[in-house]
């Protein structure tokens, strides 16, 4: 499970000027050159200049970071040479998240696919944009497969998805494919195989009530959960 990033993980290395780093570029859409009230952020080799308000208003982590007193050091995020560095974040994920605030397509929005909403979930979870995390969870629930939901549930702490995802895999006719099993890993393959066998081991498997199947799944998951 991914853990939340603490405030210290957002702070840059003072004095590490980006002007000397080859390949650093400004994002073509998300560098607001002449806007006021902005902050400059470096993700991988891309600079973003966005409104500080959105970060302070919606992110617990960023709001806490902006209250820190830089002391005698220059304020971070005020120039291309001294941006806020976000470690272990992909530029594409951060850009997708920011398009929620700066959409190019006002009517339909820019974020529509499983991959795009997963990017939003990743950033929202990591930096504690709580409302945007709820938004991503809601959107993903409608488009993610049961396999996706199991993997995302464990990566981003969405336990309410597990029971239904396992239920759908257990009651469907076809067994797990090789590709699905590879994505899930051996432990989940064995768990789902065991659940399917328990359900189909009933004298009347196709008449087994849904609540009984779900109870079996809950019991198995509870037994495997850490105490």
JSON list of C-alpha atoms in Angstrom, two decimals:
[
{"chain": "A", "resi": 1, "resn": "UNK", "atom": "CA", "xyz": [0.00, 0.00, 0.00]},
{"chain": "A", "resi": 2, "resn": "UNK", "atom": "CA", "xyz": [1.32, 3.41, -0.86]},
{"chain": "A", "resi": 3, "resn": "UNK", "atom": "CA", "xyz": [1.84, 5.62, 2.16]},
{"chain": "A", "resi": 4, "resn": "UNK", "atom": "CA", "xyz": [1.06, 9.30, 2.27]},
{"chain": "A", "resi": 5, "resn": "UNK", "atom": "CA", "xyz": [3.99, 11.60, 1.60]},
{"chain": "A", "resi": 6, "resn": "UNK", "atom": "CA", "xyz": [5.04, 13.69, 4.58]},
{"chain": "A", "resi": 7, "resn": "UNK", "atom": "CA", "xyz": [5.75, 17.39, 4.28]},
{"chain": "A", "resi": 8, "resn": "UNK", "atom": "CA", "xyz": [9.49, 16.87, 4.27]},
{"chain": "A", "resi": 9, "resn": "UNK", "atom": "CA", "xyz": [9.14, 14.83, 1.11]},
{"chain": "A", "resi": 10, "resn": "UNK", "atom": "CA", "xyz": [7.95, 17.93, -0.74]},
{"chain": "A", "resi": 11, "resn": "UNK", "atom": "CA", "xyz": [10.79, 20.21, 0.25]},
{"chain": "A", "resi": 12, "resn": "UNK", "atom": "CA", "xyz": [13.54, 20.93, -2.30]},
{"chain": "A", "resi": 13, "resn": "UNK", "atom": "CA", "xyz": [17.26, 20.87, -1.81]},
{"chain": "A", "resi": 14, "resn": "UNK", "atom": "CA", "xyz": [18.18, 24.50, -1.18]},
{"chain": "A", "resi": 15, "resn": "UNK", "atom": "CA", "xyz": [20.76, 25.85, -3.59]},
{"chain": "A", "resi": 16, "resn": "UNK", "atom": "CA", "xyz": [20.20, 23.19, -6.26]},
{"chain": "A", "resi": 17, "resn": "UNK", "atom": "CA", "xyz": [19.57, 25.58, -9.13]},
{"chain": "A", "resi": 18, "resn": "UNK", "atom": "CA", "xyz": [17.62, 24.09, -12.02]},
{"chain": "A", "resi": 19, "resn": "UNK", "atom": "CA", "xyz": [19.01, 26.61, -14.48]},
{"chain": "A", "resi": 20, "resn": "UNK", "atom": "CA", "xyz": [22.12, 24.45, -14.81]},
{"chain": "A", "resi": 21, "resn": "UNK", "atom": "CA", "xyz": [20.17, 21.24, -15.39]},
{"chain": "A", "resi": 22, "resn": "UNK", "atom": "CA", "xyz": [20.01, 20.23, -19.03]},
{"chain": "A", "resi": 23, "resn": "UNK", "atom": "CA", "xyz": [16.60, 19.30, -20.38]},
{"chain": "A", "resi": 24, "resn": "UNK", "atom": "CA", "xyz": [14.43, 21.21, -17.90]},
{"chain": "A", "resi": 25, "resn": "UNK", "atom": "CA", "xyz": [11.49, 22.75, -19.75]},
{"chain": "A", "resi": 26, "resn": "UNK", "atom": "CA", "xyz": [8.27, 24.62, -19.01]},
{"chain": "A", "resi": 27, "resn": "UNK", "atom": "CA", "xyz": [5.01, 22.77, -19.47]},
{"chain": "A", "resi": 28, "resn": "UNK", "atom": "CA", "xyz": [3.28, 24.10, -22.61]},
{"chain": "A", "resi": 29, "resn": "UNK", "atom": "CA", "xyz": [-0.16, 24.42, -20.96]},
{"chain": "A", "resi": 30, "resn": "UNK", "atom": "CA", "xyz": [0.48, 24.47, -17.23]},
{"chain": "A", "resi": 31, "resn": "UNK", "atom": "CA", "xyz": [3.13, 27.16, -16.87]},
{"chain": "A", "resi": 32, "resn": "UNK", "atom": "CA", "xyz": [1.13, 30.35, -16.29]},
{"chain": "A", "resi": 33, "resn": "UNK", "atom": "CA", "xyz": [3.85, 32.82, -17.06]},
{"chain": "A", "resi": 34, "resn": "UNK", "atom": "CA", "xyz": [2.11, 36.14, -16.35]},
{"chain": "A", "resi": 35, "resn": "UNK", "atom": "CA", "xyz": [-0.29, 35.06, -13.60]},
{"chain": "A", "resi": 36, "resn": "UNK", "atom": "CA", "xyz": [-0.03, 36.34, -10.03]},
{"chain": "A", "resi": 37, "resn": "UNK", "atom": "CA", "xyz": [-0.32, 34.24, -6.89]},
{"chain": "A", "resi": 38, "resn": "UNK", "atom": "CA", "xyz": [1.50, 31.34, -8.48]},
{"chain": "A", "resi": 39, "resn": "UNK", "atom": "CA", "xyz": [4.11, 28.83, -7.37]},
{"chain": "A", "resi": 40, "resn": "UNK", "atom": "CA", "xyz": [6.66, 27.00, -9.52]},
{"chain": "A", "resi": 41, "resn": "UNK", "atom": "CA", "xyz": [6.98, 23.23, -9.19]},
{"chain": "A", "resi": 42, "resn": "UNK", "atom": "CA", "xyz": [9.47, 20.88, -10.82]},
{"chain": "A", "resi": 43, "resn": "UNK", "atom": "CA", "xyz": [8.33, 17.35, -11.63]},
{"chain": "A", "resi": 44, "resn": "UNK", "atom": "CA", "xyz": [10.91, 15.19, -13.36]},
{"chain": "A", "resi": 45, "resn": "UNK", "atom": "CA", "xyz": [12.27, 17.61, -16.00]},
{"chain": "A", "resi": 46, "resn": "UNK", "atom": "CA", "xyz": [9.15, 19.78, -16.36]},
{"chain": "A", "resi": 47, "resn": "UNK", "atom": "CA", "xyz": [8.37, 23.08, -14.64]},
{"chain": "A", "resi": 48, "resn": "UNK", "atom": "CA", "xyz": [4.78, 23.93, -13.72]},
{"chain": "A", "resi": 49, "resn": "UNK", "atom": "CA", "xyz": [3.65, 27.39, -12.66]},
{"chain": "A", "resi": 50, "resn": "UNK", "atom": "CA", "xyz": [0.20, 27.23, -11.14]},
{"chain": "A", "resi": 51, "resn": "UNK", "atom": "CA", "xyz": [-1.95, 29.09, -8.65]},
{"chain": "A", "resi": 52, "resn": "UNK", "atom": "CA", "xyz": [-0.88, 28.47, -5.08]},
{"chain": "A", "resi": 53, "resn": "UNK", "atom": "CA", "xyz": [-4.50, 28.88, -3.95]},
{"chain": "A", "resi": 54, "resn": "UNK", "atom": "CA", "xyz": [-5.61, 25.54, -5.40]},
{"chain": "A", "resi": 55, "resn": "UNK", "atom": "CA", "xyz": [-2.83, 23.69, -3.61]},
{"chain": "A", "resi": 56, "resn": "UNK", "atom": "CA", "xyz": [-3.42, 25.41, -0.26]},
{"chain": "A", "resi": 57, "resn": "UNK", "atom": "CA", "xyz": [-7.20, 25.13, -0.51]},
{"chain": "A", "resi": 58, "resn": "UNK", "atom": "CA", "xyz": [-7.45, 21.46, -1.41]},
{"chain": "A", "resi": 59, "resn": "UNK", "atom": "CA", "xyz": [-4.29, 19.67, -0.22]},
{"chain": "A", "resi": 60, "resn": "UNK", "atom": "CA", "xyz": [-3.51, 19.01, 3.43]},
{"chain": "A", "resi": 61, "resn": "UNK", "atom": "CA", "xyz": [0.14, 18.39, 2.59]},
{"chain": "A", "resi": 62, "resn": "UNK", "atom": "CA", "xyz": [0.64, 21.52, 0.48]},
{"chain": "A", "resi": 63, "resn": "UNK", "atom": "CA", "xyz": [-1.28, 23.67, 2.94]},
{"chain": "A", "resi": 64, "resn": "UNK", "atom": "CA", "xyz": [1.03, 22.54, 5.73]},
{"chain": "A", "resi": 65, "resn": "UNK", "atom": "CA", "xyz": [4.11, 23.07, 3.59]},
{"chain": "A", "resi": 66, "resn": "UNK", "atom": "CA", "xyz": [3.18, 26.64, 2.71]},
{"chain": "A", "resi": 67, "resn": "UNK", "atom": "CA", "xyz": [2.98, 27.52, 6.41]},
{"chain": "A", "resi": 68, "resn": "UNK", "atom": "CA", "xyz": [6.64, 26.65, 6.94]},
{"chain": "A", "resi": 69, "resn": "UNK", "atom": "CA", "xyz": [8.95, 29.57, 7.58]},
{"chain": "A", "resi": 70, "resn": "UNK", "atom": "CA", "xyz": [11.92, 29.47, 5.17]},
{"chain": "A", "resi": 71, "resn": "UNK", "atom": "CA", "xyz": [13.98, 31.50, 7.62]},
{"chain": "A", "resi": 72, "resn": "UNK", "atom": "CA", "xyz": [17.04, 33.05, 5.99]},
{"chain": "A", "resi": 73, "resn": "UNK", "atom": "CA", "xyz": [16.67, 30.96, 2.85]},
{"chain": "A", "resi": 74, "resn": "UNK", "atom": "CA", "xyz": [14.94, 32.20, -0.31]},
{"chain": "A", "resi": 75, "resn": "UNK", "atom": "CA", "xyz": [11.31, 31.17, -0.63]},
{"chain": "A", "resi": 76, "resn": "UNK", "atom": "CA", "xyz": [10.89, 27.97, -2.55]},
{"chain": "A", "resi": 77, "resn": "UNK", "atom": "CA", "xyz": [8.73, 27.93, -5.65]},
{"chain": "A", "resi": 78, "resn": "UNK", "atom": "CA", "xyz": [9.28, 31.60, -6.54]},
{"chain": "A", "resi": 79, "resn": "UNK", "atom": "CA", "xyz": [11.51, 31.12, -9.59]},
{"chain": "A", "resi": 80, "resn": "UNK", "atom": "CA", "xyz": [12.57, 28.58, -12.20]},
{"chain": "A", "resi": 81, "resn": "UNK", "atom": "CA", "xyz": [15.92, 28.38, -10.42]},
{"chain": "A", "resi": 82, "resn": "UNK", "atom": "CA", "xyz": [14.37, 27.46, -7.08]},
{"chain": "A", "resi": 83, "resn": "UNK", "atom": "CA", "xyz": [11.18, 25.49, -7.63]},
{"chain": "A", "resi": 84, "resn": "UNK", "atom": "CA", "xyz": [9.44, 23.12, -5.28]},
{"chain": "A", "resi": 85, "resn": "UNK", "atom": "CA", "xyz": [10.65, 19.65, -6.17]},
{"chain": "A", "resi": 86, "resn": "UNK", "atom": "CA", "xyz": [8.20, 16.74, -6.08]},
{"chain": "A", "resi": 87, "resn": "UNK", "atom": "CA", "xyz": [10.20, 13.53, -5.75]},
{"chain": "A", "resi": 88, "resn": "UNK", "atom": "CA", "xyz": [8.99, 10.17, -7.06]},
{"chain": "A", "resi": 89, "resn": "UNK", "atom": "CA", "xyz": [6.20, 11.75, -9.14]},
{"chain": "A", "resi": 90, "resn": "UNK", "atom": "CA", "xyz": [5.76, 11.36, -12.89]},
{"chain": "A", "resi": 91, "resn": "UNK", "atom": "CA", "xyz": [5.23, 14.48, -14.96]},
{"chain": "A", "resi": 92, "resn": "UNK", "atom": "CA", "xyz": [2.35, 12.90, -16.85]},
{"chain": "A", "resi": 93, "resn": "UNK", "atom": "CA", "xyz": [0.50, 12.04, -13.63]},
{"chain": "A", "resi": 94, "resn": "UNK", "atom": "CA", "xyz": [0.92, 15.52, -12.17]},
{"chain": "A", "resi": 95, "resn": "UNK", "atom": "CA", "xyz": [-0.20, 17.18, -15.43]},
{"chain": "A", "resi": 96, "resn": "UNK", "atom": "CA", "xyz": [-3.31, 15.00, -15.62]},
{"chain": "A", "resi": 97, "resn": "UNK", "atom": "CA", "xyz": [-4.19, 15.94, -12.06]},
{"chain": "A", "resi": 98, "resn": "UNK", "atom": "CA", "xyz": [-3.74, 19.66, -12.76]},
{"chain": "A", "resi": 99, "resn": "UNK", "atom": "CA", "xyz": [-6.08, 19.47, -15.75]},
{"chain": "A", "resi": 100, "resn": "UNK", "atom": "CA", "xyz": [-8.88, 19.13, -13.21]},
{"chain": "A", "resi": 101, "resn": "UNK", "atom": "CA", "xyz": [-8.15, 22.76, -12.26]},
{"chain": "A", "resi": 102, "resn": "UNK", "atom": "CA", "xyz": [-7.20, 23.96, -15.75]},
{"chain": "A", "resi": 103, "resn": "UNK", "atom": "CA", "xyz": [-9.33, 21.92, -18.18]},
{"chain": "A", "resi": 104, "resn": "UNK", "atom": "CA", "xyz": [-8.79, 22.28, -21.90]},
{"chain": "A", "resi": 105, "resn": "UNK", "atom": "CA", "xyz": [-12.17, 20.72, -22.63]},
{"chain": "A", "resi": 106, "resn": "UNK", "atom": "CA", "xyz": [-14.66, 22.58, -20.45]},
{"chain": "A", "resi": 107, "resn": "UNK", "atom": "CA", "xyz": [-17.70, 20.54, -21.50]},
{"chain": "A", "resi": 108, "resn": "UNK", "atom": "CA", "xyz": [-16.38, 16.98, -21.34]},
{"chain": "A", "resi": 109, "resn": "UNK", "atom": "CA", "xyz": [-13.28, 17.44, -19.21]},
{"chain": "A", "resi": 110, "resn": "UNK", "atom": "CA", "xyz": [-9.83, 16.15, -20.01]},
{"chain": "A", "resi": 111, "resn": "UNK", "atom": "CA", "xyz": [-9.76, 13.12, -17.72]},
{"chain": "A", "resi": 112, "resn": "UNK", "atom": "CA", "xyz": [-11.82, 10.20, -18.99]},
{"chain": "A", "resi": 113, "resn": "UNK", "atom": "CA", "xyz": [-9.83, 6.96, -19.14]},
{"chain": "A", "resi": 114, "resn": "UNK", "atom": "CA", "xyz": [-8.85, 4.43, -16.51]},
{"chain": "A", "resi": 115, "resn": "UNK", "atom": "CA", "xyz": [-5.19, 5.41, -16.85]},
{"chain": "A", "resi": 116, "resn": "UNK", "atom": "CA", "xyz": [-5.94, 9.12, -16.51]},
{"chain": "A", "resi": 117, "resn": "UNK", "atom": "CA", "xyz": [-8.15, 8.74, -13.46]},
{"chain": "A", "resi": 118, "resn": "UNK", "atom": "CA", "xyz": [-5.54, 6.46, -11.90]},
{"chain": "A", "resi": 119, "resn": "UNK", "atom": "CA", "xyz": [-3.05, 9.32, -12.27]},
{"chain": "A", "resi": 120, "resn": "UNK", "atom": "CA", "xyz": [-5.50, 11.61, -10.49]},
{"chain": "A", "resi": 121, "resn": "UNK", "atom": "CA", "xyz": [-6.00, 9.08, -7.71]},
{"chain": "A", "resi": 122, "resn": "UNK", "atom": "CA", "xyz": [-2.26, 8.63, -7.27]},
{"chain": "A", "resi": 123, "resn": "UNK", "atom": "CA", "xyz": [-1.55, 12.36, -6.86]},
{"chain": "A", "resi": 124, "resn": "UNK", "atom": "CA", "xyz": [-4.66, 13.01, -4.76]},
{"chain": "A", "resi": 125, "resn": "UNK", "atom": "CA", "xyz": [-3.82, 10.13, -2.43]},
{"chain": "A", "resi": 126, "resn": "UNK", "atom": "CA", "xyz": [-0.16, 11.04, -2.12]},
{"chain": "A", "resi": 127, "resn": "UNK", "atom": "CA", "xyz": [-0.67, 14.73, -1.35]},
{"chain": "A", "resi": 128, "resn": "UNK", "atom": "CA", "xyz": [-4.02, 14.40, 0.44]},
{"chain": "A", "resi": 129, "resn": "UNK", "atom": "CA", "xyz": [-6.36, 16.20, -1.91]},
{"chain": "A", "resi": 130, "resn": "UNK", "atom": "CA", "xyz": [-9.25, 14.54, -0.12]},
{"chain": "A", "resi": 131, "resn": "UNK", "atom": "CA", "xyz": [-12.14, 15.74, -2.30]},
{"chain": "A", "resi": 132, "resn": "UNK", "atom": "CA", "xyz": [-10.27, 14.96, -5.51]},
{"chain": "A", "resi": 133, "resn": "UNK", "atom": "CA", "xyz": [-9.44, 11.53, -4.17]},
{"chain": "A", "resi": 134, "resn": "UNK", "atom": "CA", "xyz": [-13.16, 10.91, -3.62]},
{"chain": "A", "resi": 135, "resn": "UNK", "atom": "CA", "xyz": [-13.83, 12.13, -7.15]},
{"chain": "A", "resi": 136, "resn": "UNK", "atom": "CA", "xyz": [-11.23, 9.77, -8.63]},
{"chain": "A", "resi": 137, "resn": "UNK", "atom": "CA", "xyz": [-12.53, 6.82, -6.61]},
{"chain": "A", "resi": 138, "resn": "UNK", "atom": "CA", "xyz": [-16.06, 7.49, -7.83]},
{"chain": "A", "resi": 139, "resn": "UNK", "atom": "CA", "xyz": [-15.02, 7.76, -11.48]},
{"chain": "A", "resi": 140, "resn": "UNK", "atom": "CA", "xyz": [-12.78, 4.70, -11.36]},
{"chain": "A", "resi": 141, "resn": "UNK", "atom": "CA", "xyz": [-15.45, 2.57, -9.72]},
{"chain": "A", "resi": 142, "resn": "UNK", "atom": "CA", "xyz": [-17.55, 2.91, -12.86]},
{"chain": "A", "resi": 143, "resn": "UNK", "atom": "CA", "xyz": [-14.82, 2.07, -15.39]},
{"chain": "A", "resi": 144, "resn": "UNK", "atom": "CA", "xyz": [-12.35, -0.23, -13.64]},
{"chain": "A", "resi": 145, "resn": "UNK", "atom": "CA", "xyz": [-12.49, -3.99, -14.08]},
{"chain": "A", "resi": 146, "resn": "UNK", "atom": "CA", "xyz": [-12.59, -6.23, -11.00]},
{"chain": "A", "resi": 147, "resn": "UNK", "atom": "CA", "xyz": [-8.86, -6.87, -11.47]},
{"chain": "A", "resi": 148, "resn": "UNK", "atom": "CA", "xyz": [-8.17, -3.14, -11.63]},
{"chain": "A", "resi": 149, "resn": "UNK", "atom": "CA", "xyz": [-10.27, -2.52, -8.52]},
{"chain": "A", "resi": 150, "resn": "UNK", "atom": "CA", "xyz": [-8.40, -5.13, -6.50]},
{"chain": "A", "resi": 151, "resn": "UNK", "atom": "CA", "xyz": [-5.02, -3.69, -7.48]},
{"chain": "A", "resi": 152, "resn": "UNK", "atom": "CA", "xyz": [-6.08, -0.08, -6.96]},
{"chain": "A", "resi": 153, "resn": "UNK", "atom": "CA", "xyz": [-7.77, -0.93, -3.67]},
{"chain": "A", "resi": 154, "resn": "UNK", "atom": "CA", "xyz": [-4.55, -2.30, -2.25]},
{"chain": "A", "resi": 155, "resn": "UNK", "atom": "CA", "xyz": [-2.34, 0.42, -3.69]},
{"chain": "A", "resi": 156, "resn": "UNK", "atom": "CA", "xyz": [-4.49, 3.35, -2.54]},
{"chain": "A", "resi": 157, "resn": "UNK", "atom": "CA", "xyz": [-6.38, 2.04, 0.48]},
{"chain": "A", "resi": 158, "resn": "UNK", "atom": "CA", "xyz": [-9.89, 1.54, -0.92]},
{"chain": "A", "resi": 159, "resn": "UNK", "atom": "CA", "xyz": [-11.01, -1.53, 1.06]},
{"chain": "A", "resi": 160, "resn": "UNK", "atom": "CA", "xyz": [-14.68, -1.09, 0.18]},
{"chain": "A", "resi": 161, "resn": "UNK", "atom": "CA", "xyz": [-13.94, -2.23, -3.37]},
{"chain": "A", "resi": 162, "resn": "UNK", "atom": "CA", "xyz": [-12.53, -5.64, -2.51]},
{"chain": "A", "resi": 163, "resn": "UNK", "atom": "CA", "xyz": [-15.64, -7.64, -1.68]},
{"chain": "A", "resi": 164, "resn": "UNK", "atom": "CA", "xyz": [-17.56, -6.75, -4.84]},
{"chain": "A", "resi": 165, "resn": "UNK", "atom": "CA", "xyz": [-14.50, -7.18, -7.05]},
{"chain": "A", "resi": 166, "resn": "UNK", "atom": "CA", "xyz": [-13.89, -10.67, -5.67]},
{"chain": "A", "resi": 167, "resn": "UNK", "atom": "CA", "xyz": [-17.59, -11.47, -5.96]},
{"chain": "A", "resi": 168, "resn": "UNK", "atom": "CA", "xyz": [-17.64, -10.59, -9.66]},
{"chain": "A", "resi": 169, "resn": "UNK", "atom": "CA", "xyz": [-14.59, -12.75, -10.32]},
{"chain": "A", "resi": 170, "resn": "UNK", "atom": "CA", "xyz": [-16.00, -15.66, -8.35]},
{"chain": "A", "resi": 171, "resn": "UNK", "atom": "CA", "xyz": [-19.45, -15.84, -9.94]},
{"chain": "A", "resi": 172, "resn": "UNK", "atom": "CA", "xyz": [-18.47, -15.28, -13.56]},
{"chain": "A", "resi": 173, "resn": "UNK", "atom": "CA", "xyz": [-18.28, -18.35, -15.80]},
{"chain": "A", "resi": 174, "resn": "UNK", "atom": "CA", "xyz": [-14.70, -17.96, -17.05]},
{"chain": "A", "resi": 175, "resn": "UNK", "atom": "CA", "xyz": [-11.74, -18.51, -14.76]},
{"chain": "A", "resi": 176, "resn": "UNK", "atom": "CA", "xyz": [-8.86, -16.07, -14.48]},
{"chain": "A", "resi": 177, "resn": "UNK", "atom": "CA", "xyz": [-6.88, -15.61, -17.66]},
{"chain": "A", "resi": 178, "resn": "UNK", "atom": "CA", "xyz": [-3.10, -15.84, -17.72]},
{"chain": "A", "resi": 179, "resn": "UNK", "atom": "CA", "xyz": [-2.86, -12.08, -18.10]},
{"chain": "A", "resi": 180, "resn": "UNK", "atom": "CA", "xyz": [-5.20, -11.45, -15.17]},
{"chain": "A", "resi": 181, "resn": "UNK", "atom": "CA", "xyz": [-3.33, -13.90, -12.99]},
{"chain": "A", "resi": 182, "resn": "UNK", "atom": "CA", "xyz": [-0.01, -12.31, -13.87]},
{"chain": "A", "resi": 183, "resn": "UNK", "atom": "CA", "xyz": [-1.31, -8.88, -12.88]},
{"chain": "A", "resi": 184, "resn": "UNK", "atom": "CA", "xyz": [-2.75, -10.10, -9.59]},
{"chain": "A", "resi": 185, "resn": "UNK", "atom": "CA", "xyz": [0.10, -12.31, -8.47]},
{"chain": "A", "resi": 186, "resn": "UNK", "atom": "CA", "xyz": [0.18, -15.80, -7.00]},
{"chain": "A", "resi": 187, "resn": "UNK", "atom": "CA", "xyz": [-1.47, -14.98, -3.66]},
{"chain": "A", "resi": 188, "resn": "UNK", "atom": "CA", "xyz": [-4.59, -13.52, -5.25]},
{"chain": "A", "resi": 189, "resn": "UNK", "atom": "CA", "xyz": [-4.78, -16.27, -7.87]},
{"chain": "A", "resi": 190, "resn": "UNK", "atom": "CA", "xyz": [-4.81, -18.89, -5.11]},
{"chain": "A", "resi": 191, "resn": "UNK", "atom": "CA", "xyz": [-7.35, -16.92, -3.07]},
{"chain": "A", "resi": 192, "resn": "UNK", "atom": "CA", "xyz": [-9.76, -16.49, -5.99]},
{"chain": "A", "resi": 193, "resn": "UNK", "atom": "CA", "xyz": [-9.34, -20.13, -7.03]},
{"chain": "A", "resi": 194, "resn": "UNK", "atom": "CA", "xyz": [-10.15, -21.23, -3.49]},
{"chain": "A", "resi": 195, "resn": "UNK", "atom": "CA", "xyz": [-13.22, -18.97, -3.33]},
{"chain": "A", "resi": 196, "resn": "UNK", "atom": "CA", "xyz": [-14.50, -20.21, -6.71]},
{"chain": "A", "resi": 197, "resn": "UNK", "atom": "CA", "xyz": [-14.03, -23.81, -5.58]},
{"chain": "A", "resi": 198, "resn": "UNK", "atom": "CA", "xyz": [-15.91, -23.17, -2.34]},
{"chain": "A", "resi": 199, "resn": "UNK", "atom": "CA", "xyz": [-18.80, -21.57, -4.22]},
{"chain": "A", "resi": 200, "resn": "UNK", "atom": "CA", "xyz": [-18.95, -24.21, -6.93]},
{"chain": "A", "resi": 201, "resn": "UNK", "atom": "CA", "xyz": [-18.51, -26.97, -4.38]},
{"chain": "A", "resi": 202, "resn": "UNK", "atom": "CA", "xyz": [-22.03, -26.33, -3.20]},
{"chain": "A", "resi": 203, "resn": "UNK", "atom": "CA", "xyz": [-24.62, -28.88, -4.37]},
{"chain": "A", "resi": 204, "resn": "UNK", "atom": "CA", "xyz": [-26.52, -26.02, -5.99]},
{"chain": "A", "resi": 205, "resn": "UNK", "atom": "CA", "xyz": [-23.85, -23.43, -6.86]},
{"chain": "A", "resi": 206, "resn": "UNK", "atom": "CA", "xyz": [-25.97, -21.40, -9.22]},
{"chain": "A", "resi": 207, "resn": "UNK", "atom": "CA", "xyz": [-28.74, -21.10, -6.64]},
{"chain": "A", "resi": 208, "resn": "UNK", "atom": "CA", "xyz": [-26.44, -20.12, -3.79]},
{"chain": "A", "resi": 209, "resn": "UNK", "atom": "CA", "xyz": [-27.75, -16.79, -2.50]},
{"chain": "A", "resi": 210, "resn": "UNK", "atom": "CA", "xyz": [-25.60, -13.77, -3.21]},
{"chain": "A", "resi": 211, "resn": "UNK", "atom": "CA", "xyz": [-25.46, -12.91, 0.49]},
{"chain": "A", "resi": 212, "resn": "UNK", "atom": "CA", "xyz": [-24.01, -16.36, 1.23]},
{"chain": "A", "resi": 213, "resn": "UNK", "atom": "CA", "xyz": [-21.34, -15.92, -1.43]},
{"chain": "A", "resi": 214, "resn": "UNK", "atom": "CA", "xyz": [-20.48, -12.47, -0.13]},
{"chain": "A", "resi": 215, "resn": "UNK", "atom": "CA", "xyz": [-20.30, -13.80, 3.42]},
{"chain": "A", "resi": 216, "resn": "UNK", "atom": "CA", "xyz": [-17.84, -16.47, 2.26]},
{"chain": "A", "resi": 217, "resn": "UNK", "atom": "CA", "xyz": [-15.72, -13.81, 0.55]},
{"chain": "A", "resi": 218, "resn": "UNK", "atom": "CA", "xyz": [-15.81, -11.50, 3.59]},
{"chain": "A", "resi": 219, "resn": "UNK", "atom": "CA", "xyz": [-14.82, -14.34, 5.88]},
{"chain": "A", "resi": 220, "resn": "UNK", "atom": "CA", "xyz": [-11.88, -15.28, 3.69]},
{"chain": "A", "resi": 221, "resn": "UNK", "atom": "CA", "xyz": [-10.68, -11.71, 3.32]},
{"chain": "A", "resi": 222, "resn": "UNK", "atom": "CA", "xyz": [-11.04, -11.10, 7.05]},
{"chain": "A", "resi": 223, "resn": "UNK", "atom": "CA", "xyz": [-8.98, -14.19, 7.83]},
{"chain": "A", "resi": 224, "resn": "UNK", "atom": "CA", "xyz": [-6.22, -12.94, 5.53]},
{"chain": "A", "resi": 225, "resn": "UNK", "atom": "CA", "xyz": [-6.24, -9.34, 6.70]},
{"chain": "A", "resi": 226, "resn": "UNK", "atom": "CA", "xyz": [-3.48, -8.26, 9.11]},
{"chain": "A", "resi": 227, "resn": "UNK", "atom": "CA", "xyz": [-4.65, -8.17, 12.72]}
]
